[in-house]
Amino acid sequence: MKVQLVSAWILGLTLSSTQAMQPLGGVLDRLGNPANRQQLDALRSRTVQHDFSDETAEQRQTRHARAEAIKNGFMYAWGGYKKYAYGADEIDVIKRAPKTTRNGWGATIVDALDTMWVMGLKDEFARAQQHVVNIDFHNDGGQLAKVFETNIRYLGGLLSGFELSGDAVFLSKAVELADLLMPAFDTPLGLPWQMLNITTGVGSSETEGTSATNLAEIGTYQMEFFRLSQHTGNATYHEAAQRVITVMLERNSPHDPTSLYTIPGMYPLDFDMLSGRFTGSAAYWGGGGDSFYEYLAKTWILSDFMLHRNLDLWRESVQALREYGTAESSDGFLFPGFVDGAKFYPYVDTFTNFVPGTLGLASKLVGSDTYFALAEQLLEAGFSVFDKMASSLGAEAVRFVRKNVGSDYLQLSAQGRAQVERYGIALERPYYVLRPELIESLFVMYRLTGKQEYADRVWGIWQGMQRNCRVENGYVGTGNVTVDAATTGVHNVIDSTESFFFGETFKYMYLTFADHDVISLDEWVFTTEAHPLKRGLVFDGVF
């Protein structure tokens, strides 16, 4: 039975009061308005990916060679994983041992399903499919499940594996896993616990004895749950994800003098899932907030542009980011930062590097040159953190000195001041652990604009990984991005190879140099874990 999602005036029908049904979460904006039909038609026919038909044979040859080199790098790392840790969540490369970090279900395999598919590694994909068939999600490996991570790594990977290959086993396992996660939402307000005992269905906060959570961990279910509702016809998943936003908006208002949410669209990081209220005032588009904002835009795209509330909130948030959440550095780059009431803190982590790609994509769709220019500015700032380092890799987090704000410089340590003098930034966390966010945005902006410099930058980062992160049996993090192992002869090893390296970092690097119609931005949209989901699946208010 199909589930009616939209009201009579959206469909242009006249129904009796007994026939009319309330639309599900997100279909109407905050004023109760549906998406405009004429605008919907325009959006659904709009293309955003650059026309690469003028590419020369020489450029094509270089691109293919680079794609093959990255594919070979994947196989090198995958070989170490297969030899020492196959079936485990991660590999400890230096110790040549498996690691259980995500309940022991094989996070690296599930996260990398779609990477193997797009690289044409059919034998590896087939072996991975057999692993998925045998996963027992009821066996939690003696660990609580982190619900947010389980959703983006496992559920997203399974859904993408299904959409790319058409193999129904992936959808079946996705439903099985999602149903085991649903007790996390069985709370007074329907807001999810951070942690879940899969065996008992009992949820908890990561901070023991509290109901604390954060913006990203309540707001990053929309894409996977929407698509699962589409594939199953079961609206329960979509409703659970959208209810989070409904409750957040109902219980927090910038017009409420008791609320810690003070700037419309700049949602604080800290949240209490039992009261439904923000418990802190600091807002940020980086770690702890990033994927909430990302999913406002991308779930709107995934929904065939029908989830009008998502677009409404995204527009407000982007405007707030531009007005309150960014500042120019002393060396001329526009960086995002922390906003706490009227105060701005010039601190930025690598997670904010998702913003240029997502903002660029959304801006192309809505036709905003102003916000596309903002995406380009933010991309230049994010890349500068990598470009200034001898390793060609960027620090996990930095502080910058705002233009004409001398107190930012004075508040730094002596070491921080010296780094600002040399690099223009102070390295708060000087390590790199194979993260994908800048590569993601460079890939997206390359596909949107055709600018070769963006692809060349990805290649430069890959070369930096080759020099500083490649070790026997795989790749690891590097502890100090200011030095280059090719010069010093010493690897500053951080023995961390999370599943996202196979699921995100390799995928975005490879797709930058693959043929441009492979996972076209006009046909697919990526989750926060880089799992491509098909655009254009008809959604007109009915699952």
XYZ file of C-alpha atoms in Angstrom:
543
model
C 0.000 0.000 0.000
C 1.374 3.410 -0.883
C 1.608 6.078 1.785
C 0.080 9.474 1.050
C 2.650 12.145 1.884
C 1.268 15.377 0.559
C -1.902 17.317 1.030
C -4.635 17.904 -1.470
C -3.522 21.327 -2.654
C -0.054 20.011 -3.575
C -1.545 17.376 -5.830
C -4.200 19.720 -7.180
C -6.987 17.464 -5.965
C -10.082 18.113 -3.933
C -10.469 15.627 -1.116
C -12.996 15.337 1.668
C -11.777 15.921 5.216
C -11.822 12.193 5.867
C -9.706 11.555 2.789
C -7.140 14.316 3.300
C -3.986 13.316 5.110
C -1.224 15.356 6.669
C 2.006 15.525 4.679
C 5.024 13.859 6.158
C 7.929 15.807 7.568
C 9.801 18.145 5.287
C 7.384 18.358 2.355
C 6.112 21.772 3.438
C 8.352 24.648 4.419
C 8.017 26.354 7.804
C 5.178 28.524 6.535
C 3.249 25.505 5.319
C 4.032 26.011 1.642
C 4.833 23.177 -0.767
C 7.455 23.344 -3.469
C 6.373 25.375 -6.489
C 5.493 23.121 -9.413
C 7.081 25.335 -12.009
C 10.285 25.531 -10.005
C 10.242 21.770 -9.523
C 10.074 21.200 -13.262
C 12.969 23.597 -13.828
C 15.118 21.983 -11.141
C 14.453 18.474 -12.419
C 15.599 19.408 -15.908
C 18.628 21.459 -14.855
C 22.129 20.072 -15.398
C 25.074 21.140 -13.289
C 28.049 19.091 -14.441
C 30.505 20.815 -16.758
C 30.615 19.816 -20.423
C 34.041 18.221 -20.842
C 33.698 17.635 -24.583
C 36.600 19.995 -25.329
C 39.079 17.816 -23.427
C 42.162 17.090 -25.533
C 43.549 13.613 -26.147
C 46.621 14.514 -24.105
C 44.501 15.640 -21.169
C 42.445 12.458 -21.388
C 45.576 10.308 -21.416
C 46.965 12.077 -18.337
C 43.650 11.759 -16.546
C 43.386 8.035 -17.248
C 46.954 7.465 -16.077
C 46.207 9.227 -12.828
C 43.013 7.235 -12.305
C 44.943 4.010 -12.820
C 47.645 5.102 -10.352
C 45.041 5.787 -7.680
C 43.310 2.485 -8.409
C 46.658 0.747 -7.963
C 47.078 2.576 -4.664
C 43.707 1.289 -3.534
C 44.674 -2.259 -4.442
C 47.950 -1.881 -2.563
C 46.116 -0.827 0.595
C 43.372 -3.399 0.020
C 46.016 -6.093 -0.290
C 47.257 -5.335 3.209
C 43.708 -5.353 4.548
C 42.947 -8.673 2.825
C 46.115 -10.281 4.117
C 45.902 -9.219 7.747
C 42.373 -8.044 8.551
C 39.780 -9.122 5.974
C 36.322 -9.068 7.539
C 37.419 -6.789 10.383
C 36.301 -3.201 10.746
C 39.792 -1.822 10.167
C 43.397 -2.813 9.755
C 46.159 -1.771 12.102
C 48.703 -1.400 9.316
C 51.841 -1.116 11.419
C 50.932 -4.015 13.699
C 49.529 -6.004 10.764
C 46.436 -6.842 12.789
C 42.643 -6.487 12.603
C 40.806 -3.869 14.670
C 37.215 -3.993 15.922
C 35.937 -0.427 16.042
C 32.436 -0.629 14.504
C 30.891 -3.759 16.071
C 32.975 -6.186 14.033
C 30.694 -6.253 10.996
C 33.456 -5.335 8.550
C 33.105 -1.563 8.254
C 35.946 -1.287 5.749
C 34.276 -3.780 3.401
C 30.818 -2.199 3.541
C 32.195 1.341 3.334
C 34.235 0.386 0.254
C 31.564 -1.546 -1.662
C 30.806 1.329 -4.012
C 34.475 2.275 -4.379
C 35.213 -1.227 -5.662
C 32.235 -1.041 -8.001
C 33.159 2.292 -9.597
C 36.775 1.143 -9.973
C 35.564 -1.952 -11.814
C 37.006 -4.339 -9.235
C 34.309 -6.912 -9.799
C 36.113 -9.862 -8.194
C 36.750 -7.891 -5.017
C 33.154 -6.679 -5.059
C 31.853 -10.238 -5.406
C 33.895 -11.376 -2.419
C 32.621 -8.386 -0.435
C 29.055 -9.303 -1.369
C 29.542 -12.719 0.199
C 30.837 -11.062 3.343
C 27.710 -8.902 3.512
C 25.467 -11.955 3.126
C 27.086 -13.455 6.205
C 27.022 -10.380 8.473
C 25.111 -11.074 11.686
C 23.945 -7.647 12.771
C 22.475 -9.157 15.931
C 26.010 -9.912 17.115
C 27.348 -6.538 18.198
C 30.919 -7.650 18.815
C 30.645 -6.720 22.464
C 30.381 -3.024 21.633
C 27.644 -0.451 21.790
C 26.771 0.751 18.301
C 27.391 4.423 17.590
C 24.147 5.077 15.750
C 25.358 7.987 13.632
C 28.444 6.127 12.408
C 26.498 2.922 11.821
C 24.071 4.837 9.646
C 26.602 6.655 7.479
C 29.141 3.830 7.086
C 27.048 0.680 7.034
C 23.532 1.704 6.014
C 24.768 4.187 3.441
C 27.233 1.672 2.034
C 24.563 -1.005 1.693
C 22.107 1.336 -0.021
C 24.728 2.527 -2.499
C 25.840 -1.046 -3.141
C 22.243 -1.909 -3.964
C 21.677 1.043 -6.279
C 24.901 0.518 -8.197
C 24.742 -3.259 -8.558
C 21.023 -3.991 -8.326
C 21.783 -6.882 -5.953
C 18.807 -7.137 -3.601
C 20.877 -8.672 -0.819
C 22.256 -5.223 -0.047
C 18.777 -3.754 0.338
C 17.689 -6.689 2.481
C 20.654 -6.194 4.805
C 20.020 -2.440 4.892
C 16.458 -3.014 6.073
C 17.660 -5.528 8.650
C 20.180 -3.069 10.037
C 17.846 -0.070 9.974
C 15.213 -1.979 11.923
C 17.801 -2.796 14.565
C 18.702 0.909 14.798
C 15.131 2.168 15.133
C 14.938 1.599 18.932
C 17.462 4.449 19.232
C 14.591 6.755 18.200
C 12.204 5.256 20.764
C 12.552 8.216 23.103
C 10.043 10.719 24.516
C 10.568 13.155 21.645
C 11.704 10.702 18.994
C 15.264 12.048 19.069
C 17.951 9.388 18.694
C 20.377 8.254 21.342
C 24.041 8.422 20.359
C 24.756 4.850 21.403
C 22.649 1.707 21.165
C 22.880 -1.768 22.615
C 21.855 -3.731 19.546
C 20.991 -6.801 21.629
C 18.691 -5.092 24.143
C 17.592 -2.045 22.152
C 18.581 0.230 25.036
C 20.037 3.589 24.081
C 22.418 5.907 25.890
C 24.530 8.993 25.474
C 28.217 8.742 24.710
C 28.664 10.821 27.877
C 27.599 8.311 30.482
C 24.653 9.274 32.666
C 23.532 12.179 30.479
C 21.256 12.767 27.508
C 23.824 14.916 25.698
C 24.324 14.739 21.958
C 25.271 17.093 19.137
C 23.760 18.615 16.031
C 25.411 16.264 13.525
C 24.486 13.133 15.451
C 20.776 13.952 15.528
C 20.566 15.414 12.034
C 22.464 13.012 9.784
C 19.869 10.365 9.035
C 17.783 12.157 6.431
C 19.396 10.880 3.230
C 19.724 7.217 4.121
C 16.323 7.028 5.806
C 14.546 8.859 2.980
C 16.006 6.554 0.382
C 15.226 3.457 2.473
C 11.594 4.609 2.664
C 11.573 5.003 -1.110
C 12.903 1.503 -1.701
C 10.626 -0.169 0.843
C 7.482 1.948 0.680
C 7.740 2.223 4.466
C 7.526 5.864 5.561
C 8.642 5.071 9.125
C 12.317 5.669 8.389
C 11.774 9.022 6.692
C 9.436 10.181 9.422
C 11.951 9.343 12.145
C 14.678 11.387 10.465
C 12.464 14.371 9.708
C 10.895 14.415 13.169
C 14.308 15.352 14.542
C 14.155 18.635 12.638
C 10.523 19.225 13.551
C 11.254 18.871 17.268
C 14.403 20.970 17.043
C 12.481 23.823 15.423
C 9.494 23.553 17.762
C 11.592 23.657 20.935
C 14.204 26.238 19.967
C 13.656 29.722 18.615
C 16.048 32.641 18.187
C 13.145 34.829 19.342
C 12.914 33.051 22.712
C 14.939 35.028 25.285
C 15.699 31.808 27.186
C 17.042 30.007 24.117
C 20.736 29.496 23.460
C 19.918 29.471 19.740
C 20.256 33.165 18.870
C 21.178 33.525 15.178
C 18.595 32.149 12.718
C 20.218 29.349 10.750
C 23.320 29.029 12.961
C 22.342 26.054 15.086
C 24.412 25.391 18.236
C 26.429 22.204 18.462
C 25.392 20.953 21.896
C 21.961 19.423 22.287
C 19.929 17.509 24.867
C 17.873 14.791 23.237
C 15.398 14.409 26.106
C 14.443 18.072 26.413
C 14.929 18.824 22.720
C 16.817 22.014 23.616
C 20.233 23.323 22.735
C 22.514 23.277 25.762
C 25.283 25.478 24.416
C 25.460 28.573 22.243
C 28.504 27.832 20.045
C 27.587 27.161 16.409
C 29.934 25.715 13.830
C 29.891 24.085 10.395
C 32.809 21.799 11.256
C 33.041 18.733 13.495
C 29.839 18.202 15.471
C 27.693 20.241 13.089
C 28.968 19.581 9.554
C 26.741 16.825 8.192
C 23.547 18.365 9.603
C 23.971 21.280 7.219
C 25.188 19.006 4.435
C 22.029 16.907 4.670
C 19.712 19.913 4.502
C 20.885 20.487 0.928
C 21.541 16.941 -0.187
C 18.311 15.396 1.085
C 16.452 18.124 -0.777
C 18.310 17.090 -3.936
C 17.754 13.388 -3.250
C 14.015 13.929 -2.756
C 13.643 15.145 -6.335
C 13.474 18.631 -4.766
C 10.210 17.889 -2.936
C 11.421 18.347 0.657
C 10.819 22.065 0.626
C 11.584 22.598 4.316
C 15.139 21.402 3.757
C 15.715 24.049 1.099
C 14.106 26.664 3.340
C 16.456 25.836 6.226
C 19.510 25.504 3.971
C 19.010 28.963 2.509
C 18.710 30.497 5.958
C 21.775 28.663 7.226
C 23.951 29.608 4.251
C 22.973 33.236 4.647
C 23.912 33.069 8.330
C 27.220 31.390 7.479
C 28.055 34.156 5.053
C 27.069 36.976 7.422
C 28.258 35.625 10.772
C 30.246 32.435 10.293
C 33.177 33.477 8.108
C 36.048 35.937 8.400
C 38.958 37.059 6.261
C 42.394 36.028 7.452
C 45.368 38.369 7.664
C 46.731 36.788 4.478
C 43.528 37.255 2.513
C 41.643 33.938 2.753
C 37.999 33.592 3.776
C 37.684 30.944 6.490
C 34.709 29.644 8.463
C 34.941 29.641 12.253
C 33.117 29.206 15.538
C 30.269 31.587 16.325
C 29.167 31.997 19.947
C 26.557 34.715 20.192
C 28.250 37.914 19.095
C 31.724 36.378 19.293
C 33.659 34.829 16.425
C 36.527 32.426 17.085
C 39.068 31.990 14.248
C 39.396 28.238 14.597
C 38.754 25.854 11.712
C 39.051 22.089 11.358
C 39.322 20.010 8.208
C 35.690 18.895 8.437
C 34.597 22.341 7.213
C 36.173 21.514 3.864
C 32.946 19.743 2.862
C 31.271 23.148 2.579
C 32.634 24.350 -0.805
C 31.503 21.219 -2.651
C 28.032 21.066 -1.135
C 27.529 24.823 -1.408
C 28.792 24.841 -4.983
C 26.421 22.053 -5.992
C 23.390 23.636 -4.331
C 24.268 27.061 -5.751
C 24.430 25.679 -9.284
C 21.024 24.095 -8.843
C 19.313 27.233 -7.540
C 21.261 29.519 -9.879
C 23.060 31.622 -7.260
C 26.294 33.137 -8.556
C 26.781 34.890 -5.208
C 26.880 31.716 -3.187
C 28.874 29.859 -5.813
C 31.501 32.580 -5.462
C 31.394 32.011 -1.702
C 32.028 28.304 -2.314
C 35.066 29.181 -4.441
C 36.446 31.478 -1.742
C 36.053 28.845 0.958
C 37.722 26.271 -1.274
C 40.751 28.498 -1.724
C 41.036 28.913 2.044
C 40.744 25.187 2.685
C 43.314 24.365 0.026
C 45.758 26.956 1.382
C 46.077 24.892 4.583
C 47.376 21.992 2.466
C 49.293 24.044 -0.058
C 51.509 25.773 2.509
C 52.798 22.510 3.979
C 55.932 20.689 2.824
C 53.991 17.418 2.885
C 51.215 18.783 0.595
C 48.811 17.603 3.327
C 46.671 19.728 5.621
C 46.469 19.873 9.412
C 43.437 18.496 11.207
C 42.737 21.934 12.722
C 44.256 25.408 12.577
C 43.783 28.871 13.983
C 44.010 31.948 11.804
C 44.466 35.616 12.525
C 41.652 37.797 11.248
C 42.453 40.783 9.112
C 42.878 43.861 11.301
C 42.229 41.901 14.529
C 45.590 41.996 16.268
C 44.259 40.334 19.420
C 43.990 37.040 17.527
C 47.762 37.070 17.099
C 48.471 38.118 20.681
C 46.358 35.288 22.079
C 48.473 32.646 20.350
C 51.359 30.812 21.971
C 54.907 31.653 20.953
C 54.901 28.601 18.703
C 51.574 29.632 17.196
C 52.859 33.115 16.436
C 55.937 31.678 14.765
C 53.736 29.447 12.627
C 51.561 32.404 11.619
C 54.680 34.270 10.567
C 55.765 31.323 8.434
C 52.508 29.798 7.180
C 49.828 32.418 7.833
C 48.101 29.962 10.211
C 48.806 28.325 13.558
C 48.573 24.555 13.572
C 46.230 23.539 16.374
C 46.375 19.844 15.432
C 49.279 19.357 13.017
C 48.479 15.836 11.859
C 46.708 14.371 8.819
C 44.816 11.083 9.077
C 43.773 10.440 5.465
C 40.594 12.523 5.636
C 38.628 13.195 2.433
C 36.781 16.500 2.900
C 39.030 18.815 0.869
C 39.430 16.182 -1.844
C 35.640 15.848 -1.948
C 35.150 19.559 -2.574
C 37.930 19.729 -5.134
C 36.320 16.817 -7.000
C 32.852 18.369 -6.927
C 34.073 21.793 -7.977
C 36.133 20.235 -10.780
C 33.050 18.427 -12.068
C 30.993 21.636 -11.783
C 33.471 23.997 -13.446
C 35.901 21.906 -15.480
C 38.821 23.844 -13.970
C 41.895 21.659 -14.364
C 43.591 23.280 -11.385
C 41.134 21.576 -9.048
C 41.994 18.143 -10.450
C 45.706 18.958 -10.290
C 45.326 19.826 -6.631
C 43.812 16.410 -5.935
C 46.774 14.838 -7.677
C 49.143 16.899 -5.547
C 47.466 15.684 -2.358
C 47.725 12.094 -3.605
C 51.439 12.618 -4.192
C 51.731 13.930 -0.641
C 50.077 10.754 0.622
C 52.468 8.663 -1.407
C 55.463 10.388 0.170
C 54.198 10.616 3.734
C 51.468 8.035 4.339
C 52.406 4.972 2.292
C 54.117 2.308 4.360
C 54.453 -1.445 4.125
C 51.002 -3.046 3.741
C 49.027 0.169 3.344
C 48.607 3.814 4.285
C 48.574 5.538 7.672
C 48.287 9.053 9.022
C 51.209 11.417 9.402
C 51.878 13.263 12.629
C 53.373 16.504 11.320
C 52.292 18.002 8.006
C 54.998 20.679 8.101
C 57.722 18.170 7.201
C 57.995 15.856 4.228
C 59.199 12.282 4.561
C 60.834 12.477 1.133
C 63.174 15.104 2.572
C 63.655 13.842 6.118
C 63.594 10.132 5.350
C 61.380 9.661 8.430
C 57.670 8.820 8.503
C 55.831 10.465 11.416
C 53.391 7.602 11.654
C 49.911 7.770 13.142
C 48.701 4.196 12.894
C 45.147 5.000 11.794
C 43.459 3.710 8.640
C 39.734 4.195 9.133
C 37.152 2.760 6.761
C 36.518 6.203 5.284
C 39.927 6.065 3.614
C 38.645 3.254 1.384
C 35.056 4.501 1.246
C 35.610 8.235 0.746
C 39.175 9.352 0.159
C 40.026 6.798 -2.525
C 36.634 7.177 -4.186
C 36.820 10.948 -4.570
C 40.418 10.816 -5.799
C 39.604 8.127 -8.350
C 36.427 9.835 -9.593
C 38.352 13.067 -10.158
C 40.279 11.276 -12.907
C 37.754 8.657 -14.048
C 35.617 9.306 -17.116
C 33.331 12.200 -16.351
C 30.133 10.230 -16.857
C 31.099 7.842 -14.048
C 28.850 8.911 -11.151
C 27.829 12.124 -12.893
C 26.677 14.912 -10.564
C 23.593 15.179 -12.746
C 22.649 11.600 -11.874
C 23.969 10.945 -8.364
C 24.330 12.716 -5.021
C 26.820 11.654 -2.354
C 26.055 11.025 1.301
C 28.377 12.400 3.947
C 30.318 9.099 3.750
C 30.649 9.480 -0.040
C 28.073 6.822 -0.869
C 26.432 7.801 -4.181
C 22.652 7.566 -4.274
C 20.685 7.906 -7.474
C 19.082 11.250 -8.242
C 15.828 11.495 -10.123
C 14.000 8.576 -8.537
C 10.465 9.868 -8.852
C 9.144 11.240 -5.588
C 5.998 13.255 -5.914
C 4.721 12.941 -2.389
C 4.085 9.208 -2.323
C 6.366 6.406 -1.209
